[in-house]
PDB file of C-alpha atoms in Angstrom:
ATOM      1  CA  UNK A 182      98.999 167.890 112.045  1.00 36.00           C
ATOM      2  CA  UNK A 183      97.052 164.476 112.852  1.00 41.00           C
ATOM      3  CA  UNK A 184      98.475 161.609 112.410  1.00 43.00           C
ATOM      4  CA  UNK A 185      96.317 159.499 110.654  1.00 46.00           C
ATOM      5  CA  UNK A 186      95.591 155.788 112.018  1.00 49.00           C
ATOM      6  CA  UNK A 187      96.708 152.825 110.429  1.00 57.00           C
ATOM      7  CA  UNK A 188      95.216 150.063 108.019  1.00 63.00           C
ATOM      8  CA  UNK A 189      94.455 146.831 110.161  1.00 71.00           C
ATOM      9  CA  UNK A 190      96.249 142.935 109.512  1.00 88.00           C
ATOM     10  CA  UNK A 191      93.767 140.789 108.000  1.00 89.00           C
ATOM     11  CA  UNK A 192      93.277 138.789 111.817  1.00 90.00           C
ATOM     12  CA  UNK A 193      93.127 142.695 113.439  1.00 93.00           C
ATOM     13  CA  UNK A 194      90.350 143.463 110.331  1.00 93.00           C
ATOM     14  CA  UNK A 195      88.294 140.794 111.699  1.00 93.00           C
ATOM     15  CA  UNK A 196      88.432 142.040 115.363  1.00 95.00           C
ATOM     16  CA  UNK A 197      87.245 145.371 113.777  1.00 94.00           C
ATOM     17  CA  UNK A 198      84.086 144.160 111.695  1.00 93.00           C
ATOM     18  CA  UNK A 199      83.128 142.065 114.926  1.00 94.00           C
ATOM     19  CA  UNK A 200      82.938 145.365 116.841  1.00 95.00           C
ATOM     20  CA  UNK A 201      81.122 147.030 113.507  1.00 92.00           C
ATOM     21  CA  UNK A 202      78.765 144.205 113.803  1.00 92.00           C
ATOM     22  CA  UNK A 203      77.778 144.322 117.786  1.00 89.00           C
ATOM     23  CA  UNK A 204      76.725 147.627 117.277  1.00 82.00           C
ATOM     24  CA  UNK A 205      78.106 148.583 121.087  1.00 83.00           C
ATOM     25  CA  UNK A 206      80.885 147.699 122.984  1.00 90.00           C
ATOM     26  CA  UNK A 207      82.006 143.764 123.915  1.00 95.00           C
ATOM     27  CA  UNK A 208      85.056 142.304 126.060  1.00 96.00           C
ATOM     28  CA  UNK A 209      88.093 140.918 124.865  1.00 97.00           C
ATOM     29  CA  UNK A 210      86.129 137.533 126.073  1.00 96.00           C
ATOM     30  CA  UNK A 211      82.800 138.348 124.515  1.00 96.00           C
ATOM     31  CA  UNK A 212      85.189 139.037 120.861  1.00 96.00           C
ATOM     32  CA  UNK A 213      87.350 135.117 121.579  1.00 96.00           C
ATOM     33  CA  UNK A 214      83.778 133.536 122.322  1.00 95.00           C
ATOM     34  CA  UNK A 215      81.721 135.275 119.015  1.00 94.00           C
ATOM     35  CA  UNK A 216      85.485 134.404 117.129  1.00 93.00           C
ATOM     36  CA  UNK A 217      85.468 130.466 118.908  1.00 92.00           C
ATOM     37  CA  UNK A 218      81.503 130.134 117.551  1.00 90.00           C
ATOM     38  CA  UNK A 219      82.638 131.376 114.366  1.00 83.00           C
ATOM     39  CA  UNK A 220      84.339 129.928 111.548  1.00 80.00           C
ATOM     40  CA  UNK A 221      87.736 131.249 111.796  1.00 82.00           C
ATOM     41  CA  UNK A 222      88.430 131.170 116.037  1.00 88.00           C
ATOM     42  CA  UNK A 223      91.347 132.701 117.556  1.00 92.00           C
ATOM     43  CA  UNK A 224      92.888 132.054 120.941  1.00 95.00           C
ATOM     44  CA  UNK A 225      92.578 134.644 124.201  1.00 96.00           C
ATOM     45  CA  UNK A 226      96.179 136.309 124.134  1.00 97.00           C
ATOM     46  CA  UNK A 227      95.562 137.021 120.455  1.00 96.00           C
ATOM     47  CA  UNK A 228      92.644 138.780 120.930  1.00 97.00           C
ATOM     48  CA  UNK A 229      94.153 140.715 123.579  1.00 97.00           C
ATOM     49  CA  UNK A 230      97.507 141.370 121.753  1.00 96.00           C
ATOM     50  CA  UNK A 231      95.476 142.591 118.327  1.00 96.00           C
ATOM     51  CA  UNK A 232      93.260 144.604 120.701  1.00 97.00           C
ATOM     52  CA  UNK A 233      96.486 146.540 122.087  1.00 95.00           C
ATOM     53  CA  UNK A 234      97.625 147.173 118.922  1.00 94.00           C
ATOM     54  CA  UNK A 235      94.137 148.419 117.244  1.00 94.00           C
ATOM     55  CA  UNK A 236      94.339 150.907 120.187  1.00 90.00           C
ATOM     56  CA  UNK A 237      97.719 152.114 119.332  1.00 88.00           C
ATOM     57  CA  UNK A 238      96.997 152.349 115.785  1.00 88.00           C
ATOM     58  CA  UNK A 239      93.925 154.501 116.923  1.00 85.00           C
ATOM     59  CA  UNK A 240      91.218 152.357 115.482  1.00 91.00           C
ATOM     60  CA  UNK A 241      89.595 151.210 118.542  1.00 92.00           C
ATOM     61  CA  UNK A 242      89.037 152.998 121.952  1.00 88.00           C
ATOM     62  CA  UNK A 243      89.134 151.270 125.174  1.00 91.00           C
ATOM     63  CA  UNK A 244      87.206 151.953 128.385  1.00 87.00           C
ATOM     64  CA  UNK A 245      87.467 150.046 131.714  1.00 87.00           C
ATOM     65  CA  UNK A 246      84.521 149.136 134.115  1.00 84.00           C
ATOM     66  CA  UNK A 247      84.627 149.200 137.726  1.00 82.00           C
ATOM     67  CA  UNK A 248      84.799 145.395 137.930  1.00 85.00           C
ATOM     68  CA  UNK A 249      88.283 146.610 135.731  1.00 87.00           C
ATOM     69  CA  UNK A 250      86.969 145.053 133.051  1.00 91.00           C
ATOM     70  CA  UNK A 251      87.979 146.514 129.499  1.00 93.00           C
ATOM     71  CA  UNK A 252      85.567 147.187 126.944  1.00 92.00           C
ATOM     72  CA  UNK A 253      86.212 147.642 123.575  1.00 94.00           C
ATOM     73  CA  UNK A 254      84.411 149.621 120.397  1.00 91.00           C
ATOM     74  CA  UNK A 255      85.623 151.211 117.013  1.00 91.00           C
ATOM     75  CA  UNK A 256      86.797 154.536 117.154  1.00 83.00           C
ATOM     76  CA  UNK A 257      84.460 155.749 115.156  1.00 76.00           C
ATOM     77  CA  UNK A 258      81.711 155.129 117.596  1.00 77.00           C
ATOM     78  CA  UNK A 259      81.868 158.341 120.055  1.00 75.00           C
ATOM     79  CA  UNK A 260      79.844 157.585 123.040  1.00 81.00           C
ATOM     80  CA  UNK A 261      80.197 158.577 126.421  1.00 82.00           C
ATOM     81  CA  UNK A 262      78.672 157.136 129.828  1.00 84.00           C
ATOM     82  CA  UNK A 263      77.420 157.020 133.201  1.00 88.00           C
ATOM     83  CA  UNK A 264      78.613 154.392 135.023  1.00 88.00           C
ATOM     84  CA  UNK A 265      77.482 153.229 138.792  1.00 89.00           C
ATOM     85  CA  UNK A 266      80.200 152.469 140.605  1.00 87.00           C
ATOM     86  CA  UNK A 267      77.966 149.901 142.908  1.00 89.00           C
ATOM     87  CA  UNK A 268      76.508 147.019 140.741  1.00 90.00           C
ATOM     88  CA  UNK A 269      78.715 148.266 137.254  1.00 85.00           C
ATOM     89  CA  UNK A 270      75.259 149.404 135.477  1.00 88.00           C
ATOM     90  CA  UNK A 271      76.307 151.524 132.786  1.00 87.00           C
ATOM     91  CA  UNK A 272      74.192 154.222 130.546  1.00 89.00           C
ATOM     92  CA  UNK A 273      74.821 155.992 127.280  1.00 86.00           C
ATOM     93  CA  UNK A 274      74.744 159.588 127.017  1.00 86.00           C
ATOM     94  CA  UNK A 275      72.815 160.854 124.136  1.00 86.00           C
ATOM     95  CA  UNK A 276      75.614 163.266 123.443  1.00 85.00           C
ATOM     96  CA  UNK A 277      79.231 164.531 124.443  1.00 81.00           C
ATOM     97  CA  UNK A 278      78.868 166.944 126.727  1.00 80.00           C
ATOM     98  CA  UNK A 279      82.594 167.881 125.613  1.00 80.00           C
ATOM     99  CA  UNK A 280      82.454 167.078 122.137  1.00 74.00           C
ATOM    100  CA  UNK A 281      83.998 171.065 121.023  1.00 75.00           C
ATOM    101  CA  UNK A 282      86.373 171.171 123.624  1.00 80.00           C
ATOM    102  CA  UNK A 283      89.587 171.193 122.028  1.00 82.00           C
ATOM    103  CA  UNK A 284      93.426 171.386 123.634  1.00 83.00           C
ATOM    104  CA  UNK A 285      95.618 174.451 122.950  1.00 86.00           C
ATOM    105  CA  UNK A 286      98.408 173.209 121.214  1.00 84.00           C
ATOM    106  CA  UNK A 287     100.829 174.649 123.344  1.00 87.00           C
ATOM    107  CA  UNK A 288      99.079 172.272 126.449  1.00 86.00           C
ATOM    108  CA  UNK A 289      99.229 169.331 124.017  1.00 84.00           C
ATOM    109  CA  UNK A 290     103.097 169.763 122.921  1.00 84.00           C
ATOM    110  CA  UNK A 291     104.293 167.199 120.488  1.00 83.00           C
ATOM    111  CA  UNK A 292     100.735 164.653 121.364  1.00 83.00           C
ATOM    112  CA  UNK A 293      98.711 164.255 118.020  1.00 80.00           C
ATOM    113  CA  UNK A 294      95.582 163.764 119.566  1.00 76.00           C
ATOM    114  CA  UNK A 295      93.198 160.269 118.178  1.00 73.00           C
ATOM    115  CA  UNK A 296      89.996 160.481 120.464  1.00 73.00           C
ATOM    116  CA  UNK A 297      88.371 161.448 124.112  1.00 75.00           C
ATOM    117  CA  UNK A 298      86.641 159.319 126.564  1.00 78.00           C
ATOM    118  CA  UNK A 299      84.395 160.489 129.085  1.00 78.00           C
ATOM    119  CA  UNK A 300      82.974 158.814 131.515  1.00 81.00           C
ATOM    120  CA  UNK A 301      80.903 159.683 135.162  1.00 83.00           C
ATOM    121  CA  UNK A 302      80.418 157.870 137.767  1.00 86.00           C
ATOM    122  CA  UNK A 303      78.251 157.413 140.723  1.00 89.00           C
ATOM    123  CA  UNK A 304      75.557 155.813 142.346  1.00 92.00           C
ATOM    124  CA  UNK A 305      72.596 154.595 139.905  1.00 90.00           C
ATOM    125  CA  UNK A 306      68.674 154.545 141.669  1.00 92.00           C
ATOM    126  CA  UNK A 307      68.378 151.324 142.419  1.00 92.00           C
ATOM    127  CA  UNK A 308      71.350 151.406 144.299  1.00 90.00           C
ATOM    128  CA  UNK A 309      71.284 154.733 145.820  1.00 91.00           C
ATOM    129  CA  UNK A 310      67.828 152.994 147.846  1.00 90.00           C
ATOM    130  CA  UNK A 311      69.351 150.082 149.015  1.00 88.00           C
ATOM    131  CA  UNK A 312      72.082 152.612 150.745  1.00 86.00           C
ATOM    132  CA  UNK A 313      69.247 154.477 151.847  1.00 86.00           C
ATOM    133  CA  UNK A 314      67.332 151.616 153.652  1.00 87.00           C
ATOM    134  CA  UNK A 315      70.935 150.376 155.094  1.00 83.00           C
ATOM    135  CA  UNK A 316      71.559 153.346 156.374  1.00 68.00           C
TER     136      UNK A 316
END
C-alpha cells in the first residue's frame, strides 16, 4: 500500500508551479530570487522550510551537488544524472537505467516507498585532460 502524497499550502503551491515552470531543476536561491522578482516574494528560510516539507509530503525530490548544493524539481520529473565531481558539470541521462527495479517488500519493511534518485559520478572530459597534462 502507497501512501499517497499530500495536497500543497497555497505559499508551498507556488514553490511547486515555479519548479513546473523552469522545466529542470533550480536552488532554494534560484526559487527566493524568481519569487523576490515576482509579484508575491517570500523570504530565504521560507523557501527552505516549504521546500522540506514538499519533500516530506513527497511532491518534490531533492538532489545535492558536489559544491553540497541542493537542487530541487517536482516529483513527477524522473531524471537521473552524471555528475563530475571536479568542476560540478552535471548531465541528464536519457533514461533510468533502474527505472523496473523494485524492493522486495520484505527488504523494505514498514517504508512506503515515494521515488528513487540516481546519480554517478566521476570525472567529465574536460577535466579528465587537465589531470592528464598535470600529471
Amino acid at each position: 500500500m502507497a501512501i499517497r502524497p499530500t495536497s500543497a499550502n497555497a505559499r508551498q503551491q507556488r514553490l511547486l508551479d515555479e519548479l513546473e515552470h523552469c522545466g529542470d531543476e533550480m536552488s532554494g536561491q534560484q526559487l527566493h530570487r524568481v519569487l523576490q522578482d515576482g509579484n508575491q516574494p517570500m523570504g530565504l528560510a521560507t523557501v527552505y522550510r516549504h521546500l522540506r516539507l514538499l519533500q516530506q509530503q513527497g511532491l518534490v525530490r531533492c538532489r545535492h551537488l558536489p559544491n553540497g548544493e541542493a537542487m530541487y524539481a517536482p516529483l513527477g520529473r524522473d531524471r537521473h544524472h552524471l555528475t563530475c565531481v571536479s568542476c560540478g558539470q552535471t548531465r541528464v541521462l536519457p533514461q533510468c537505467p533502474i527505472h523496473d527495479l523494485t524492493v522486495p517488500k520484505e527488504q523494505r519493511q514498514d517504508f512506503a516507498l515515494l521515488f528513487h534518485t540516481l546519480e554517478f559520478f566521476g570525472l567529465c572530459s574536460h577535466c579528465q585532460s587537465q589531470q592528464e597534462t598535470a600529471g
